[in-house]
Amino acid sequence: MTALFRRPRRRLTLFELINHPVTDIVVMALIVASVFLLVVEESFDVAPTSRIHYASQVITAVFALELILRFLAARKKARFFRRYWPDLLALLPLLRPLRFFRFFRLFRLFRLFQLGLLLDRRVSTLRGILRVNFTFLWALMVLTVILVIGSAVMGFILEQHQGGDFQSVERSMWWAMFTIIAGEPVGGMPQTFLGRGLLALMMLSGMGIFAVFTGVVSATMMSRLQGRDRVAELDIDELEGHILIFGYNAGVPPLLAELAVDPELKGLPVVLVNEREREPDLSGTGYRMDLVYFMRGDYTQVPVLSRAGVPRASRAVVMADDIRSHDPADRDARSVLTALTVERLNSKIFCVVELMNSANRATLSLVNVEAVINRSDLAGRALASACRHPNLMEVMMNLLTMRRGEMMHRVPGPREPTPFSRLMTVVKSEVDAILVGIERDGETRVNPPEDLMVGPEDFLILVGGPEEQHVRRRRLA
């Protein structure tokens, strides 16, 4: 057993804070408010002492704090600057020497792309309907908004002294929108050379947006007809302390469902690495889908394992994959090879392996794999228990799940050596749980002799209610 349950502290804490649902909702609301205030400021020439200006400054300061946290959480700083350079430029007006450079504020419009990513991550209904193309459609809409607002502001700056539709930002914005939609100038014609160049650019951009929209819709239809889903690797190399699930079978959804209710594991990112053509629909598991990453590749290969972040992961679950082959020997061979490679890349990782044949367990013991689950053996024992008495199966399922009823816990032993029989009474009275066994030197003993002395170096195996209510992480008296 390794000490891997200690999460990477600062970066993982920042990751959980930045990706918390409440944080995303606040950021989305601030993005909408920021863009709205920008349009108001540019349309009505708001004074620097007005409440609208102060509100805009406060929102910009909040975005500055968000970027600082993202910078601290980023493993690759160069990628941070490549991704967030528009947001950094939008912060420049906060600096007193640059407060008069108003055009920097237009970079706030690029935050609409971030809003689209947050919506894609949070609104599971839209993701289910639009699938991969939600992001593209949102990006297309954002580009259109940026084009309209940018063209309106530039048209007002270049043509405001020429009269016509350019006497105010509001009229210029309506002109820009109708011109882009129609693909030809609607209303007044720009009089200056730069204004006409802007008009030509707007017309070309409008036609390009229409062409891209048509292509995206066509690609969506073809993708849905061919049964292809998005397979994306979203900053997996930024993750630390995450859970890796190699391979796929019918046991993955129940696995995620149990992780979703575990108080220690439910906030960790999960990376599924397999060779499925389509991403599985795991929205019904209850796990936060913004923390679930999909990666397609042969997980027996070292480059794929490295890209999945094995050296930085906290746990790995190797499933008996049924995608390549249904032959038990082939499935176990891939599982054993994967487990051996994972342990070689990260000797501190907590690794769990599912096998079809218990004869392969001996190989995994050579690399100190923490847990090996034999599917056939487990199913056979469960069926035998059900044959003896049907209610025994209900008891077993109750103990194996955290979603209902009682569950098993592993807690430190008592501070002073105590007989097992005495400890059973203490456990029941102090934490309202049942002591069923102990763990000593890596071996578990169920229902040991009543006179067995249990000390602080041992661990207790208890059956009780949810850990946060009944079983405290402390040594029993």
Tab-separated table of N, CA and C in Angstrom, residues 298-419:
chain	number	residue	atom	x	y	z
A	298	ASP	N	-4.182	3.022	-27.764
A	298	ASP	CA	-3.808	1.704	-27.265
A	298	ASP	C	-3.061	1.895	-25.951
A	299	TYR	N	-3.741	1.637	-24.841
A	299	TYR	CA	-3.177	1.925	-23.522
A	299	TYR	C	-2.080	0.945	-23.109
A	300	THR	N	-1.757	-0.033	-23.942
A	300	THR	CA	-0.607	-0.887	-23.636
A	300	THR	C	0.699	-0.254	-24.101
A	301	GLN	N	0.615	0.849	-24.842
A	301	GLN	CA	1.793	1.526	-25.370
A	301	GLN	C	2.252	2.616	-24.400
A	302	VAL	N	3.552	2.702	-24.188
A	302	VAL	CA	4.113	3.672	-23.245
A	302	VAL	C	3.778	5.111	-23.628
A	303	PRO	N	3.874	5.523	-24.905
A	303	PRO	CA	3.527	6.916	-25.240
A	303	PRO	C	2.096	7.281	-24.861
A	304	VAL	N	1.169	6.346	-25.038
A	304	VAL	CA	-0.225	6.622	-24.675
A	304	VAL	C	-0.357	6.763	-23.161
A	305	LEU	N	0.303	5.901	-22.420
A	305	LEU	CA	0.258	5.987	-20.961
A	305	LEU	C	0.876	7.288	-20.468
A	306	SER	N	1.938	7.719	-21.109
A	306	SER	CA	2.572	8.978	-20.711
A	306	SER	C	1.656	10.158	-20.989
A	307	ARG	N	0.987	10.155	-22.152
A	307	ARG	CA	0.068	11.247	-22.468
A	307	ARG	C	-1.133	11.252	-21.529
A	308	ALA	N	-1.488	10.096	-21.025
A	308	ALA	CA	-2.596	10.025	-20.076
A	308	ALA	C	-2.202	10.517	-18.693
A	309	GLY	N	-0.916	10.748	-18.464
A	309	GLY	CA	-0.467	11.293	-17.188
A	309	GLY	C	-0.255	10.262	-16.104
A	310	VAL	N	0.177	9.052	-16.476
A	310	VAL	CA	0.426	8.015	-15.470
A	310	VAL	C	1.413	8.471	-14.397
A	311	PRO	N	2.522	9.147	-14.744
A	311	PRO	CA	3.460	9.565	-13.689
A	311	PRO	C	2.858	10.528	-12.674
A	312	ARG	N	1.755	11.211	-13.015
A	312	ARG	CA	1.153	12.186	-12.102
A	312	ARG	C	-0.164	11.704	-11.507
A	313	ALA	N	-0.644	10.545	-11.929
A	313	ALA	CA	-1.951	10.061	-11.491
A	313	ALA	C	-1.872	9.479	-10.087
A	314	SER	N	-3.003	9.471	-9.401
A	314	SER	CA	-3.055	8.901	-8.058
A	314	SER	C	-3.543	7.457	-8.067
A	315	ARG	N	-4.443	7.132	-8.975
A	315	ARG	CA	-5.014	5.792	-9.031
A	315	ARG	C	-5.179	5.352	-10.479
A	316	ALA	N	-5.107	4.052	-10.678
A	316	ALA	CA	-5.327	3.481	-12.003
A	316	ALA	C	-6.194	2.239	-11.857
A	317	VAL	N	-7.195	2.142	-12.707
A	317	VAL	CA	-8.067	0.968	-12.749
A	317	VAL	C	-7.941	0.359	-14.140
A	318	VAL	N	-7.483	-0.877	-14.198
A	318	VAL	CA	-7.316	-1.575	-15.476
A	318	VAL	C	-8.481	-2.538	-15.637
A	319	MET	N	-9.365	-2.233	-16.576
A	319	MET	CA	-10.537	-3.063	-16.813
A	319	MET	C	-10.196	-4.204	-17.773
A	320	ALA	N	-10.968	-5.274	-17.685
A	320	ALA	CA	-10.847	-6.374	-18.647
A	320	ALA	C	-11.533	-5.933	-19.934
A	321	ASP	N	-10.783	-5.277	-20.782
A	321	ASP	CA	-11.326	-4.613	-21.967
A	321	ASP	C	-11.935	-5.624	-22.941
A	322	ASP	N	-13.121	-5.284	-23.458
A	322	ASP	CA	-13.779	-6.184	-24.403
A	322	ASP	C	-13.912	-5.574	-25.794
A	323	ILE	N	-13.120	-4.541	-26.083
A	323	ILE	CA	-13.225	-3.877	-27.378
A	323	ILE	C	-12.437	-4.632	-28.441
A	324	ARG	N	-11.189	-4.958	-28.146
A	324	ARG	CA	-10.349	-5.648	-29.135
A	324	ARG	C	-10.684	-7.123	-29.260
A	325	SER	N	-10.916	-7.758	-28.113
A	325	SER	CA	-11.117	-9.206	-28.135
A	325	SER	C	-12.024	-9.606	-26.984
A	326	HIS	N	-12.780	-10.688	-27.199
A	326	HIS	CA	-13.613	-11.255	-26.145
A	326	HIS	C	-12.977	-12.510	-25.554
A	327	ASP	N	-11.813	-12.871	-26.051
A	327	ASP	CA	-11.116	-14.039	-25.523
A	327	ASP	C	-10.524	-13.696	-24.156
A	328	PRO	N	-10.838	-14.454	-23.097
A	328	PRO	CA	-10.342	-14.131	-21.756
A	328	PRO	C	-8.821	-14.047	-21.671
A	329	ALA	N	-8.119	-14.927	-22.384
A	329	ALA	CA	-6.659	-14.912	-22.333
A	329	ALA	C	-6.105	-13.621	-22.926
A	330	ASP	N	-6.662	-13.192	-24.047
A	330	ASP	CA	-6.197	-11.947	-24.666
A	330	ASP	C	-6.498	-10.744	-23.780
A	331	ARG	N	-7.658	-10.733	-23.172
A	331	ARG	CA	-8.030	-9.601	-22.317
A	331	ARG	C	-7.120	-9.515	-21.097
A	332	ASP	N	-6.822	-10.674	-20.506
A	332	ASP	CA	-5.927	-10.676	-19.347
A	332	ASP	C	-4.511	-10.290	-19.734
A	333	ALA	N	-4.073	-10.715	-20.918
A	333	ALA	CA	-2.717	-10.373	-21.359
A	333	ALA	C	-2.556	-8.859	-21.474
A	334	ARG	N	-3.548	-8.191	-22.038
A	334	ARG	CA	-3.487	-6.737	-22.156
A	334	ARG	C	-3.559	-6.071	-20.784
A	335	SER	N	-4.378	-6.618	-19.898
A	335	SER	CA	-4.502	-6.037	-18.560
A	335	SER	C	-3.202	-6.164	-17.780
A	336	VAL	N	-2.585	-7.352	-17.844
A	336	VAL	CA	-1.326	-7.567	-17.122
A	336	VAL	C	-0.228	-6.675	-17.684
A	337	LEU	N	-0.120	-6.598	-19.008
A	337	LEU	CA	0.902	-5.752	-19.622
A	337	LEU	C	0.704	-4.288	-19.230
A	338	THR	N	-0.536	-3.844	-19.223
A	338	THR	CA	-0.819	-2.455	-18.846
A	338	THR	C	-0.446	-2.200	-17.397
A	339	ALA	N	-0.825	-3.112	-16.510
A	339	ALA	CA	-0.519	-2.928	-15.095
A	339	ALA	C	0.985	-2.907	-14.844
A	340	LEU	N	1.721	-3.796	-15.487
A	340	LEU	CA	3.177	-3.820	-15.319
A	340	LEU	C	3.804	-2.514	-15.795
A	341	THR	N	3.327	-1.996	-16.923
A	341	THR	CA	3.882	-0.750	-17.456
A	341	THR	C	3.519	0.431	-16.574
A	342	VAL	N	2.286	0.458	-16.088
A	342	VAL	CA	1.848	1.551	-15.211
A	342	VAL	C	2.684	1.586	-13.942
A	343	GLU	N	2.898	0.429	-13.330
A	343	GLU	CA	3.704	0.377	-12.105
A	343	GLU	C	5.151	0.764	-12.383
A	344	ARG	N	5.633	0.475	-13.573
A	344	ARG	CA	7.008	0.853	-13.921
A	344	ARG	C	7.116	2.368	-14.094
A	345	LEU	N	6.093	2.983	-14.679
A	345	LEU	CA	6.114	4.434	-14.883
A	345	LEU	C	5.866	5.202	-13.593
A	346	ASN	N	5.099	4.613	-12.676
A	346	ASN	CA	4.777	5.295	-11.422
A	346	ASN	C	4.621	4.245	-10.334
A	347	SER	N	5.681	4.033	-9.586
A	347	SER	CA	5.662	2.987	-8.560
A	347	SER	C	4.786	3.354	-7.370
A	348	LYS	N	4.402	4.627	-7.249
A	348	LYS	CA	3.579	5.062	-6.119
A	348	LYS	C	2.085	5.049	-6.423
A	349	ILE	N	1.717	4.718	-7.629
A	349	ILE	CA	0.314	4.760	-8.005
A	349	ILE	C	-0.444	3.609	-7.351
A	350	PHE	N	-1.698	3.857	-7.008
A	350	PHE	CA	-2.558	2.816	-6.445
A	350	PHE	C	-3.277	2.155	-7.613
A	351	CYS	N	-2.927	0.910	-7.882
A	351	CYS	CA	-3.379	0.236	-9.101
A	351	CYS	C	-4.331	-0.910	-8.765
A	352	VAL	N	-5.467	-0.929	-9.452
A	352	VAL	CA	-6.464	-1.990	-9.316
A	352	VAL	C	-6.651	-2.630	-10.689
A	353	VAL	N	-6.625	-3.954	-10.733
A	353	VAL	CA	-6.695	-4.669	-12.011
A	353	VAL	C	-7.842	-5.667	-11.971
A	354	GLU	N	-8.610	-5.698	-13.052
A	354	GLU	CA	-9.674	-6.689	-13.221
A	354	GLU	C	-9.178	-7.792	-14.150
A	355	LEU	N	-9.248	-9.030	-13.676
A	355	LEU	CA	-8.796	-10.182	-14.454
A	355	LEU	C	-9.959	-11.119	-14.745
A	356	MET	N	-9.814	-11.855	-15.818
A	356	MET	CA	-10.788	-12.888	-16.154
A	356	MET	C	-10.393	-14.240	-15.569
A	357	ASN	N	-9.072	-14.452	-15.381
A	357	ASN	CA	-8.558	-15.726	-14.897
A	357	ASN	C	-7.652	-15.454	-13.704
A	358	SER	N	-7.964	-16.061	-12.567
A	358	SER	CA	-7.191	-15.815	-11.348
A	358	SER	C	-5.771	-16.356	-11.437
A	359	ALA	N	-5.467	-17.199	-12.429
A	359	ALA	CA	-4.118	-17.738	-12.567
A	359	ALA	C	-3.109	-16.652	-12.901
A	360	ASN	N	-3.567	-15.531	-13.420
A	360	ASN	CA	-2.656	-14.438	-13.776
A	360	ASN	C	-2.367	-13.502	-12.610
A	361	ARG	N	-2.951	-13.780	-11.463
A	361	ARG	CA	-2.731	-12.930	-10.297
A	361	ARG	C	-1.276	-12.946	-9.851
A	362	ALA	N	-0.609	-14.086	-9.979
A	362	ALA	CA	0.771	-14.212	-9.500
A	362	ALA	C	1.699	-13.240	-10.209
A	363	THR	N	1.490	-13.014	-11.490
A	363	THR	CA	2.344	-12.084	-12.233
A	363	THR	C	2.225	-10.675	-11.684
A	364	LEU	N	1.014	-10.267	-11.336
A	364	LEU	CA	0.795	-8.912	-10.834
A	364	LEU	C	1.372	-8.718	-9.438
A	365	SER	N	1.483	-9.801	-8.675
A	365	SER	CA	2.048	-9.670	-7.330
A	365	SER	C	3.524	-9.296	-7.362
A	366	LEU	N	4.186	-9.495	-8.493
A	366	LEU	CA	5.607	-9.172	-8.595
A	366	LEU	C	5.855	-7.670	-8.606
A	367	VAL	N	4.856	-6.888	-9.001
A	367	VAL	CA	5.034	-5.431	-9.083
A	367	VAL	C	4.185	-4.707	-8.046
A	368	ASN	N	3.700	-5.441	-7.049
A	368	ASN	CA	2.971	-4.840	-5.929
A	368	ASN	C	1.706	-4.102	-6.363
A	369	VAL	N	0.961	-4.709	-7.288
A	369	VAL	CA	-0.363	-4.166	-7.610
A	369	VAL	C	-1.241	-4.277	-6.369
A	370	GLU	N	-1.886	-3.177	-6.001
A	370	GLU	CA	-2.581	-3.126	-4.716
A	370	GLU	C	-3.799	-4.043	-4.635
A	371	ALA	N	-4.560	-4.156	-5.713
A	371	ALA	CA	-5.779	-4.968	-5.656
A	371	ALA	C	-6.019	-5.626	-7.004
A	372	VAL	N	-6.429	-6.886	-6.955
A	372	VAL	CA	-6.760	-7.643	-8.161
A	372	VAL	C	-8.158	-8.221	-7.980
A	373	ILE	N	-9.028	-7.925	-8.923
A	373	ILE	CA	-10.402	-8.420	-8.885
A	373	ILE	C	-10.578	-9.425	-10.013
A	374	ASN	N	-10.970	-10.638	-9.635
A	374	ASN	CA	-11.229	-11.670	-10.639
A	374	ASN	C	-12.728	-11.729	-10.902
A	375	ARG	N	-13.121	-11.370	-12.123
A	375	ARG	CA	-14.546	-11.257	-12.435
A	375	ARG	C	-15.271	-12.592	-12.289
A	376	SER	N	-14.723	-13.647	-12.872
A	376	SER	CA	-15.397	-14.945	-12.841
A	376	SER	C	-15.506	-15.472	-11.421
A	377	ASP	N	-14.427	-15.340	-10.667
A	377	ASP	CA	-14.425	-15.821	-9.293
A	377	ASP	C	-15.441	-15.059	-8.451
A	378	LEU	N	-15.464	-13.722	-8.631
A	378	LEU	CA	-16.394	-12.902	-7.857
A	378	LEU	C	-17.841	-13.240	-8.206
A	379	ALA	N	-18.113	-13.383	-9.501
A	379	ALA	CA	-19.474	-13.712	-9.914
A	379	ALA	C	-19.884	-15.098	-9.420
A	380	GLY	N	-18.962	-16.064	-9.479
A	380	GLY	CA	-19.279	-17.407	-9.011
A	380	GLY	C	-19.589	-17.444	-7.529
A	381	ARG	N	-18.795	-16.745	-6.732
A	381	ARG	CA	-19.043	-16.717	-5.288
A	381	ARG	C	-20.377	-16.040	-4.973
A	382	ALA	N	-20.669	-14.957	-5.702
A	382	ALA	CA	-21.936	-14.266	-5.467
A	382	ALA	C	-23.119	-15.166	-5.818
A	383	LEU	N	-23.006	-15.890	-6.921
A	383	LEU	CA	-24.087	-16.793	-7.309
A	383	LEU	C	-24.252	-17.928	-6.298
A	384	ALA	N	-23.142	-18.429	-5.775
A	384	ALA	CA	-23.222	-19.490	-4.768
A	384	ALA	C	-23.907	-18.988	-3.502
A	385	SER	N	-23.591	-17.759	-3.094
A	385	SER	CA	-24.247	-17.181	-1.915
A	385	SER	C	-25.739	-17.024	-2.153
A	386	ALA	N	-26.103	-16.610	-3.356
A	386	ALA	CA	-27.523	-16.460	-3.675
A	386	ALA	C	-28.231	-17.809	-3.666
A	387	CYS	N	-27.520	-18.871	-4.067
A	387	CYS	CA	-28.120	-20.199	-4.036
A	387	CYS	C	-28.372	-20.665	-2.607
A	388	ARG	N	-27.457	-20.322	-1.694
A	388	ARG	CA	-27.642	-20.722	-0.301
A	388	ARG	C	-28.839	-20.019	0.305
A	389	HIS	N	-28.920	-18.702	0.049
A	389	HIS	CA	-30.074	-17.951	0.527
A	389	HIS	C	-30.159	-16.662	-0.261
A	390	PRO	N	-31.289	-16.361	-0.877
A	390	PRO	CA	-31.379	-15.167	-1.727
A	390	PRO	C	-31.045	-13.870	-1.005
A	391	ASN	N	-31.373	-13.765	0.271
A	391	ASN	CA	-31.133	-12.514	0.997
A	391	ASN	C	-29.652	-12.240	1.228
A	392	LEU	N	-28.820	-13.288	1.167
A	392	LEU	CA	-27.388	-13.064	1.335
A	392	LEU	C	-26.842	-12.175	0.221
A	393	MET	N	-27.383	-12.319	-0.970
A	393	MET	CA	-26.935	-11.490	-2.088
A	393	MET	C	-27.262	-10.028	-1.842
A	394	GLU	N	-28.411	-9.761	-1.245
A	394	GLU	CA	-28.786	-8.385	-0.936
A	394	GLU	C	-27.835	-7.785	0.088
A	395	VAL	N	-27.407	-8.588	1.057
A	395	VAL	CA	-26.449	-8.102	2.054
A	395	VAL	C	-25.116	-7.769	1.386
A	396	MET	N	-24.658	-8.641	0.503
A	396	MET	CA	-23.389	-8.398	-0.182
A	396	MET	C	-23.448	-7.122	-1.017
A	397	MET	N	-24.506	-6.935	-1.788
A	397	MET	CA	-24.628	-5.743	-2.624
A	397	MET	C	-24.736	-4.490	-1.772
A	398	ASN	N	-25.369	-4.616	-0.619
A	398	ASN	CA	-25.478	-3.476	0.290
A	398	ASN	C	-24.115	-3.035	0.775
A	399	LEU	N	-23.245	-3.989	1.065
A	399	LEU	CA	-21.917	-3.657	1.577
A	399	LEU	C	-20.985	-3.146	0.485
A	400	LEU	N	-21.240	-3.524	-0.758
A	400	LEU	CA	-20.339	-3.154	-1.845
A	400	LEU	C	-20.647	-1.792	-2.455
A	401	THR	N	-21.734	-1.176	-2.050
A	401	THR	CA	-22.090	0.118	-2.626
A	401	THR	C	-22.127	1.197	-1.554
A	402	MET	N	-21.841	2.423	-1.968
A	402	MET	CA	-21.948	3.578	-1.079
A	402	MET	C	-23.224	4.362	-1.351
A	403	ARG	N	-24.033	3.897	-2.252
A	403	ARG	CA	-25.217	4.644	-2.663
A	403	ARG	C	-26.418	4.386	-1.765
A	404	ARG	N	-26.368	3.311	-0.994
A	404	ARG	CA	-27.482	3.046	-0.093
A	404	ARG	C	-26.996	2.152	1.037
A	405	GLY	N	-27.693	2.185	2.170
A	405	GLY	CA	-27.438	1.291	3.282
A	405	GLY	C	-26.059	1.439	3.908
A	406	GLU	N	-25.554	0.341	4.428
A	406	GLU	CA	-24.274	0.322	5.117
A	406	GLU	C	-23.138	0.120	4.114
A	407	MET	N	-21.923	0.403	4.597
A	407	MET	CA	-20.758	0.250	3.737
A	407	MET	C	-19.558	-0.120	4.587
A	408	MET	N	-18.487	-0.524	3.936
A	408	MET	CA	-17.271	-0.923	4.645
A	408	MET	C	-16.315	0.252	4.767
A	409	HIS	N	-15.598	0.300	5.896
A	409	HIS	CA	-14.631	1.360	6.154
A	409	HIS	C	-13.321	0.748	6.644
A	410	ARG	N	-12.256	1.461	6.360
A	410	ARG	CA	-10.925	1.080	6.849
A	410	ARG	C	-10.388	2.254	7.649
A	411	VAL	N	-10.236	2.082	8.954
A	411	VAL	CA	-9.826	3.179	9.835
A	411	VAL	C	-8.634	2.730	10.680
A	412	PRO	N	-7.850	3.685	11.200
A	412	PRO	CA	-6.702	3.320	12.041
A	412	PRO	C	-7.130	2.583	13.305
A	413	GLY	N	-6.206	1.759	13.821
A	413	GLY	CA	-6.481	1.009	15.030
A	413	GLY	C	-6.447	1.875	16.275
A	414	PRO	N	-6.679	1.276	17.449
A	414	PRO	CA	-6.722	2.038	18.705
A	414	PRO	C	-5.337	2.539	19.110
A	415	ARG	N	-5.324	3.550	19.964
A	415	ARG	CA	-4.048	4.111	20.420
A	415	ARG	C	-3.285	3.118	21.294
A	416	GLU	N	-4.021	2.361	22.087
A	416	GLU	CA	-3.405	1.378	22.976
A	416	GLU	C	-3.855	-0.021	22.566
A	417	PRO	N	-2.976	-1.037	22.702
A	417	PRO	CA	-3.374	-2.411	22.373
A	417	PRO	C	-4.642	-2.812	23.128
A	418	THR	N	-5.601	-3.342	22.384
A	418	THR	CA	-6.911	-3.672	22.945
A	418	THR	C	-7.362	-5.019	22.393
A	419	PRO	N	-7.948	-5.888	23.238
A	419	PRO	CA	-8.463	-7.161	22.721
A	419	PRO	C	-9.559	-6.923	21.681
